[in-house]
Coordinates of C-alpha atoms in Angstrom, one line a residue:
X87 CA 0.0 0.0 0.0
X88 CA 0.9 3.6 -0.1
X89 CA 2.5 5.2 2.6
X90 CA 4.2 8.5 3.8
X91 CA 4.0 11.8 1.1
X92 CA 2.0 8.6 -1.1
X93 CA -0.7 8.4 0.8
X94 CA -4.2 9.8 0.1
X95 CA -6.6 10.9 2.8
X96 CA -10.2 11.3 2.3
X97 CA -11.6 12.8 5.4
X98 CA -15.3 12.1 6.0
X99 CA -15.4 8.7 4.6
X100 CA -15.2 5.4 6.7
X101 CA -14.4 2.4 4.6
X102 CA -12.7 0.5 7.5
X103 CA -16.1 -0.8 9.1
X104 CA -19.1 -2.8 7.4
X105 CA -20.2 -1.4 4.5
X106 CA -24.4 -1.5 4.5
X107 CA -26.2 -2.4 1.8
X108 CA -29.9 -1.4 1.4
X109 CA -31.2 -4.4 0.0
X110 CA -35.2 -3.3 -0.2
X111 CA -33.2 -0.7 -2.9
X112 CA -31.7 -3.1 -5.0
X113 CA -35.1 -5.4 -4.7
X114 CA -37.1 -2.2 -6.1
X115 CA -35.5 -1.2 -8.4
X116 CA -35.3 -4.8 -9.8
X117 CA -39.0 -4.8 -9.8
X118 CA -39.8 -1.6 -11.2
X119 CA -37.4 -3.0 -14.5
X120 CA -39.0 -6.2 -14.7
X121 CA -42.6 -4.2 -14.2
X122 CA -42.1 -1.7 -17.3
X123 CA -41.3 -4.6 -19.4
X124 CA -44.0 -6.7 -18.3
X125 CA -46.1 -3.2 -18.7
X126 CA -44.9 -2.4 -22.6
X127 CA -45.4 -6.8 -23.2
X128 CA -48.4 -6.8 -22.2
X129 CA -49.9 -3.6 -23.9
X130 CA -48.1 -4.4 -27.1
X131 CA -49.5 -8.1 -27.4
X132 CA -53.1 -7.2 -26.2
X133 CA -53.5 -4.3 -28.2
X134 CA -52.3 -5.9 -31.4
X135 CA -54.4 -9.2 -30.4
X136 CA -57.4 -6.7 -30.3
X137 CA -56.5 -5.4 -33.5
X138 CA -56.4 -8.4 -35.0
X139 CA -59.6 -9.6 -33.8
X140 CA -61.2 -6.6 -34.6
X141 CA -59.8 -7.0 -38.8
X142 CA -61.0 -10.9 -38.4
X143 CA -64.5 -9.9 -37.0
X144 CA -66.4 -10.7 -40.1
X145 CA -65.4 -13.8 -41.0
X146 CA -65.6 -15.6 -37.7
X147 CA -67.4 -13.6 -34.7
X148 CA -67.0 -15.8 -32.1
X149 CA -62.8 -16.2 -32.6
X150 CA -63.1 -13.2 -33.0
X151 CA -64.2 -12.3 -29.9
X152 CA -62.4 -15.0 -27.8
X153 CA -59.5 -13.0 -29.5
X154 CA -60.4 -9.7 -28.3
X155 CA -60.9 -11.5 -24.9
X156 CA -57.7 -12.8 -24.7
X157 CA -56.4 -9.1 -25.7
X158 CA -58.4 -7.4 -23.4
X159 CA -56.6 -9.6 -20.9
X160 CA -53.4 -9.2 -22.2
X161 CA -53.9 -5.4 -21.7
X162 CA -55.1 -5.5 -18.2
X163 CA -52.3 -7.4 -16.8
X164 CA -50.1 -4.7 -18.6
X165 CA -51.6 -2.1 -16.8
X166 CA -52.6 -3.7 -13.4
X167 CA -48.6 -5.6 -13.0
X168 CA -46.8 -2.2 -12.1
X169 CA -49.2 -1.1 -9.3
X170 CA -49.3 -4.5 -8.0
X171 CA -45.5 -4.9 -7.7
X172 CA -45.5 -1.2 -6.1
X173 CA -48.2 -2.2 -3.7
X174 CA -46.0 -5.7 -2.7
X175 CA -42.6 -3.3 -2.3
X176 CA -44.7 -0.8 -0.1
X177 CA -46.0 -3.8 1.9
X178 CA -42.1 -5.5 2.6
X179 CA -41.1 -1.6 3.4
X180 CA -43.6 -1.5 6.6
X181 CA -43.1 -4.6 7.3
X182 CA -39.3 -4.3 7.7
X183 CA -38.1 -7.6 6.5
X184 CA -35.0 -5.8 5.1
X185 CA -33.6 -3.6 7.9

């Protein structure tokens, strides 16, 4: 190591001891990434299964709308998976699990 007119001193900083890691940090922002791409999957795939269903209406009706079901579902999931992993990370917060 350095030593004498070498050496560095960073007053203020303590690197010596334990360095804490807030792991209900890493865990959130984990799940926020994994959240906006389950968000922009699932709105991509239902909207364009609802597009199709809606182009395919006239031929069959009743695909079509088992189609527009299946989008519909597609689309809720999308929307309902970011609030639900929000609501799970706010839950673990109060309940301190991670301190």
């Amino acid at each position: 190591g350095s030593s004498g007119a070498d050496s560095i001193i960073v007053q203020g900083v303590n690197t010596a001891g334990t360095v804490c890691v807030n792991n209900l940090a890493n865990l959130e922002a984990t799940a926020n990434l994994i959240a906006g791409a389950i968000e922009a999957l699932g709105l991509l795939w239902g909207s364009i299964t609802v597009l199709i269903s809606i182009c395919m209406w006239k031929r069959n009706a009743d695909k079509a709308f088992s189609k527009m079901m299946l989008g519909a579902l597609g689309v809720g999931i999308g929307i309902c998976t970011p609030g639900l992993i929000n609501w799970l990370i706010a839950t673990l917060r109060d309940v301190g699990l991670f301190n």
